[in-house]
Amino acid sequence: MTAIAIGALNAAPAPLANTAGIIPATIAMVVIKIGRTRSEYGTYGEIVNMPVHAVVKHPENLTMEQAAASWMMFVTAYGGLIEFGKVQKGDFVVLGGATSSVGIAAIQIAKMQGANVIALSRTHAKGDVLLQKGADFVIATKEDDVTAKLLEITNGKGVNLVFDPLGDKEAAKNYQRNDTRRQIHHLRCIKPR
């Protein structure tokens, strides 16, 4: 999905590719037991054959619908923050599009790593929700001077990582002016409003 979103592939994702269900049978190489719940990525059908690397156990407290839906937001956020961003304890992480499903997942993942989360939203209307979800700070991109706020929050040092799953061009200008210490993950997933 990320490769498609950033334009690295000229293909559309398969419809209903995220799924969850029960493993009815296994072959010798499979280490997950029959009857266990699991989630899959890249499937479409009532019964499918999957390679071992594409099957994972999901938490028992999730419904099948929740397990299937969690892939998009959490895998996207995990890839940007952990695999590419290498978020560490104490880092200042800016999350663009923080009120989106990927943004909420990113808040949770960054907090689990011990990062200081700066959530961006167009207005302050959803600021309390973002703080309840775990953000340490909220900046409204249409109401605040983003660069000034980022420098104020970080005591003039700048942020370590910017993860923007929405790819907002205006927000990108603010990031480029900020003294970002590490890197920016700016995905062009949807047309900005």
mmCIF file of C-alpha atoms in Angstrom:
data_model
loop_
_atom_site.group_PDB
_atom_site.id
_atom_site.type_symbol
_atom_site.label_atom_id
_atom_site.label_comp_id
_atom_site.label_asym_id
_atom_site.label_seq_id
_atom_site.Cartn_x
_atom_site.Cartn_y
_atom_site.Cartn_z
ATOM 1 C CA MET A 1 0.000 0.000 0.000
ATOM 2 C CA THR A 2 2.714 2.496 0.920
ATOM 3 C CA ALA A 3 4.557 1.872 -2.349
ATOM 4 C CA ILE A 4 1.352 2.550 -4.264
ATOM 5 C CA ALA A 5 0.567 5.607 -2.141
ATOM 6 C CA ILE A 6 3.955 7.234 -2.762
ATOM 7 C CA GLY A 7 3.811 6.462 -6.476
ATOM 8 C CA ALA A 8 6.478 3.743 -6.528
ATOM 9 C CA LEU A 9 3.995 1.355 -8.169
ATOM 10 C CA ASN A 10 1.416 2.167 -10.803
ATOM 11 C CA ALA A 11 -1.188 -0.274 -9.535
ATOM 12 C CA ALA A 12 -4.321 -0.160 -7.466
ATOM 13 C CA PRO A 13 -4.668 -2.325 -4.352
ATOM 14 C CA ALA A 14 -6.876 -5.396 -4.629
ATOM 15 C CA PRO A 15 -10.399 -4.810 -3.308
ATOM 16 C CA LEU A 16 -11.115 -6.209 0.138
ATOM 17 C CA ALA A 17 -7.523 -7.351 0.492
ATOM 18 C CA ASN A 18 -7.456 -7.209 4.300
ATOM 19 C CA THR A 19 -9.115 -10.180 5.938
ATOM 20 C CA ALA A 20 -9.336 -12.296 9.074
ATOM 21 C CA GLY A 21 -10.662 -15.766 9.797
ATOM 22 C CA ILE A 22 -10.013 -19.230 11.185
ATOM 23 C CA ILE A 23 -7.271 -21.553 9.928
ATOM 24 C CA PRO A 24 -9.089 -24.741 8.811
ATOM 25 C CA ALA A 25 -6.029 -26.813 7.820
ATOM 26 C CA THR A 26 -2.254 -26.595 7.677
ATOM 27 C CA ILE A 27 0.653 -28.232 5.933
ATOM 28 C CA ALA A 28 3.937 -29.340 7.498
ATOM 29 C CA MET A 29 5.643 -25.937 7.294
ATOM 30 C CA VAL A 30 2.868 -24.054 9.083
ATOM 31 C CA VAL A 31 3.507 -23.355 12.762
ATOM 32 C CA ILE A 32 0.119 -21.817 13.619
ATOM 33 C CA LYS A 33 -2.358 -24.367 14.948
ATOM 34 C CA ILE A 34 -5.723 -25.320 13.435
ATOM 35 C CA GLY A 35 -8.620 -23.419 14.994
ATOM 36 C CA ARG A 36 -6.523 -20.384 15.931
ATOM 37 C CA THR A 37 -7.607 -16.943 14.818
ATOM 38 C CA ARG A 38 -5.375 -15.155 12.390
ATOM 39 C CA SER A 39 -5.268 -12.093 10.097
ATOM 40 C CA GLU A 40 -4.088 -11.981 6.501
ATOM 41 C CA TYR A 41 -3.105 -9.348 3.996
ATOM 42 C CA GLY A 42 -3.620 -9.723 0.265
ATOM 43 C CA THR A 43 -6.563 -12.121 0.051
ATOM 44 C CA TYR A 44 -10.022 -12.131 -1.432
ATOM 45 C CA GLY A 45 -12.244 -15.203 -1.113
ATOM 46 C CA GLU A 46 -13.967 -17.530 1.329
ATOM 47 C CA ILE A 47 -11.057 -19.999 1.380
ATOM 48 C CA VAL A 48 -7.521 -18.993 0.411
ATOM 49 C CA ASN A 49 -4.022 -20.451 0.411
ATOM 50 C CA MET A 50 -1.519 -18.177 2.098
ATOM 51 C CA PRO A 51 2.257 -18.272 2.491
ATOM 52 C CA VAL A 52 3.391 -18.584 6.099
ATOM 53 C CA HIS A 53 4.967 -15.104 6.119
ATOM 54 C CA ALA A 54 1.575 -13.514 5.329
ATOM 55 C CA VAL A 55 -0.334 -15.074 8.252
ATOM 56 C CA VAL A 56 -0.168 -13.746 11.797
ATOM 57 C CA LYS A 57 -2.101 -14.401 14.964
ATOM 58 C CA HIS A 58 -4.242 -11.506 16.066
ATOM 59 C CA PRO A 59 -5.371 -10.706 19.615
ATOM 60 C CA GLU A 60 -8.294 -12.840 20.770
ATOM 61 C CA ASN A 61 -10.198 -9.778 22.015
ATOM 62 C CA LEU A 62 -10.607 -8.430 18.460
ATOM 63 C CA THR A 63 -13.610 -9.318 16.332
ATOM 64 C CA MET A 64 -12.840 -10.635 12.855
ATOM 65 C CA GLU A 65 -13.907 -7.264 11.430
ATOM 66 C CA GLN A 66 -11.573 -5.367 13.767
ATOM 67 C CA ALA A 67 -8.679 -7.700 13.009
ATOM 68 C CA ALA A 68 -9.143 -7.336 9.254
ATOM 69 C CA ALA A 69 -9.434 -3.552 9.474
ATOM 70 C CA SER A 70 -6.375 -3.045 11.702
ATOM 71 C CA TRP A 71 -3.870 -3.813 8.954
ATOM 72 C CA MET A 72 -4.205 -0.592 6.989
ATOM 73 C CA MET A 73 -3.750 1.869 9.802
ATOM 74 C CA PHE A 74 -1.302 0.046 12.049
ATOM 75 C CA VAL A 75 0.984 -1.385 9.355
ATOM 76 C CA THR A 76 1.206 2.007 7.632
ATOM 77 C CA ALA A 77 2.017 3.768 10.915
ATOM 78 C CA TYR A 78 4.429 1.034 12.041
ATOM 79 C CA GLY A 79 6.333 1.173 8.761
ATOM 80 C CA GLY A 80 6.768 4.945 8.875
ATOM 81 C CA LEU A 81 7.585 5.232 12.565
ATOM 82 C CA ILE A 82 9.461 2.045 13.430
ATOM 83 C CA GLU A 83 10.889 0.464 10.279
ATOM 84 C CA PHE A 84 11.856 3.691 8.497
ATOM 85 C CA GLY A 85 11.712 6.346 11.220
ATOM 86 C CA LYS A 86 13.460 4.345 13.955
ATOM 87 C CA VAL A 87 11.519 6.253 16.643
ATOM 88 C CA GLN A 88 13.235 6.138 20.026
ATOM 89 C CA LYS A 89 12.403 7.104 23.576
ATOM 90 C CA GLY A 90 12.502 10.864 24.021
ATOM 91 C CA ASP A 91 12.197 11.689 20.304
ATOM 92 C CA PHE A 92 9.889 14.519 19.259
ATOM 93 C CA VAL A 93 7.608 13.077 16.583
ATOM 94 C CA VAL A 94 5.229 15.178 14.485
ATOM 95 C CA LEU A 95 2.175 13.339 13.185
ATOM 96 C CA GLY A 96 0.331 14.959 10.304
ATOM 97 C CA GLY A 97 -3.288 13.948 9.758
ATOM 98 C CA ALA A 98 -3.431 12.870 13.381
ATOM 99 C CA THR A 99 -7.228 12.517 13.445
ATOM 100 C CA SER A 100 -7.163 9.910 10.649
ATOM 101 C CA SER A 101 -7.131 6.182 11.404
ATOM 102 C CA VAL A 102 -3.416 6.043 10.525
ATOM 103 C CA GLY A 103 -2.805 9.109 12.700
ATOM 104 C CA ILE A 104 -4.502 7.556 15.740
ATOM 105 C CA ALA A 105 -2.514 4.339 15.225
ATOM 106 C CA ALA A 106 0.678 6.409 14.888
ATOM 107 C CA ILE A 107 -0.032 8.171 18.194
ATOM 108 C CA GLN A 108 -0.323 4.796 19.931
ATOM 109 C CA ILE A 109 2.811 3.352 18.323
ATOM 110 C CA ALA A 110 4.936 6.459 18.988
ATOM 111 C CA LYS A 111 3.803 6.558 22.636
ATOM 112 C CA MET A 112 4.659 2.857 23.044
ATOM 113 C CA GLN A 113 8.195 3.787 21.961
ATOM 114 C CA GLY A 114 8.348 6.585 24.548
ATOM 115 C CA ALA A 115 8.257 9.443 22.042
ATOM 116 C CA ASN A 116 6.875 12.945 22.599
ATOM 117 C CA VAL A 117 3.946 13.123 20.178
ATOM 118 C CA ILE A 118 3.018 16.377 18.453
ATOM 119 C CA ALA A 119 -0.296 15.809 16.664
ATOM 120 C CA LEU A 120 -1.332 18.030 13.774
ATOM 121 C CA SER A 121 -4.934 18.732 12.855
ATOM 122 C CA ARG A 122 -6.416 21.466 10.670
ATOM 123 C CA THR A 123 -8.246 23.051 13.632
ATOM 124 C CA HIS A 124 -8.310 22.773 17.410
ATOM 125 C CA ALA A 125 -11.844 21.278 17.279
ATOM 126 C CA LYS A 126 -10.505 17.731 17.750
ATOM 127 C CA GLY A 127 -7.596 18.675 20.001
ATOM 128 C CA ASP A 128 -9.106 17.145 23.144
ATOM 129 C CA VAL A 129 -9.705 13.850 21.331
ATOM 130 C CA LEU A 130 -6.073 13.742 20.193
ATOM 131 C CA LEU A 131 -4.863 14.417 23.732
ATOM 132 C CA GLN A 132 -7.137 11.631 25.030
ATOM 133 C CA LYS A 133 -5.669 9.282 22.400
ATOM 134 C CA GLY A 134 -2.199 9.982 23.789
ATOM 135 C CA ALA A 135 -0.799 13.011 21.964
ATOM 136 C CA ASP A 136 1.376 15.227 24.155
ATOM 137 C CA PHE A 137 0.772 18.375 22.095
ATOM 138 C CA VAL A 138 -1.722 19.452 19.423
ATOM 139 C CA ILE A 139 -1.050 22.052 16.736
ATOM 140 C CA ALA A 140 -3.805 23.336 14.425
ATOM 141 C CA THR A 141 -2.278 23.862 10.976
ATOM 142 C CA LYS A 142 -4.951 26.376 9.893
ATOM 143 C CA GLU A 143 -4.899 28.329 13.176
ATOM 144 C CA ASP A 144 -1.352 28.167 14.571
ATOM 145 C CA ASP A 145 2.093 29.130 13.295
ATOM 146 C CA VAL A 146 3.284 25.536 12.951
ATOM 147 C CA THR A 147 6.993 26.317 12.756
ATOM 148 C CA ALA A 148 6.904 28.606 15.799
ATOM 149 C CA LYS A 149 4.919 26.054 17.820
ATOM 150 C CA LEU A 150 7.277 23.208 16.892
ATOM 151 C CA LEU A 151 10.305 25.241 17.941
ATOM 152 C CA GLU A 152 8.556 26.287 21.168
ATOM 153 C CA ILE A 153 7.628 22.690 22.063
ATOM 154 C CA THR A 154 11.153 21.411 21.352
ATOM 155 C CA ASN A 155 12.902 24.374 23.031
ATOM 156 C CA GLY A 156 14.338 25.441 19.683
ATOM 157 C CA LYS A 157 15.931 22.071 18.922
ATOM 158 C CA GLY A 158 13.489 20.885 16.251
ATOM 159 C CA VAL A 159 11.830 17.528 15.892
ATOM 160 C CA ASN A 160 13.381 14.129 15.239
ATOM 161 C CA LEU A 161 10.786 12.763 12.849
ATOM 162 C CA VAL A 162 7.786 13.914 10.853
ATOM 163 C CA PHE A 163 5.302 11.251 9.747
ATOM 164 C CA ASP A 164 2.560 12.614 7.504
ATOM 165 C CA PRO A 165 0.297 9.942 5.987
ATOM 166 C CA LEU A 166 -1.909 12.568 4.302
ATOM 167 C CA GLY A 167 0.810 14.290 2.307
ATOM 168 C CA ASP A 168 -0.415 17.859 2.898
ATOM 169 C CA LYS A 169 1.711 20.246 0.767
ATOM 170 C CA GLU A 170 1.213 23.189 3.130
ATOM 171 C CA ALA A 171 2.286 21.137 6.141
ATOM 172 C CA ALA A 172 5.369 19.987 4.221
ATOM 173 C CA LYS A 173 6.474 23.620 3.854
ATOM 174 C CA ASN A 174 6.379 24.000 7.630
ATOM 175 C CA TYR A 175 8.399 20.823 8.159
ATOM 176 C CA GLN A 176 11.076 21.971 5.737
ATOM 177 C CA ARG A 177 11.532 25.232 7.655
ATOM 178 C CA ASN A 178 11.801 23.391 10.963
ATOM 179 C CA ASP A 179 15.204 22.088 12.086
ATOM 180 C CA THR A 180 14.298 18.432 11.707
ATOM 181 C CA ARG A 181 17.077 16.309 13.201
ATOM 182 C CA ARG A 182 16.350 13.046 11.482
ATOM 183 C CA GLN A 183 13.891 12.608 8.667
ATOM 184 C CA ILE A 184 10.511 13.271 7.145
ATOM 185 C CA HIS A 185 8.147 10.540 5.944
ATOM 186 C CA HIS A 186 5.742 12.441 3.747
ATOM 187 C CA LEU A 187 3.321 10.116 1.950
ATOM 188 C CA ARG A 188 1.045 11.354 -0.820
ATOM 189 C CA CYS A 189 -1.917 9.113 -0.031
ATOM 190 C CA ILE A 190 -4.928 11.316 -0.613
ATOM 191 C CA LYS A 191 -5.664 14.694 -2.149
ATOM 192 C CA PRO A 192 -5.376 17.334 0.606
ATOM 193 C CA ARG A 193 -8.401 19.482 1.358
#
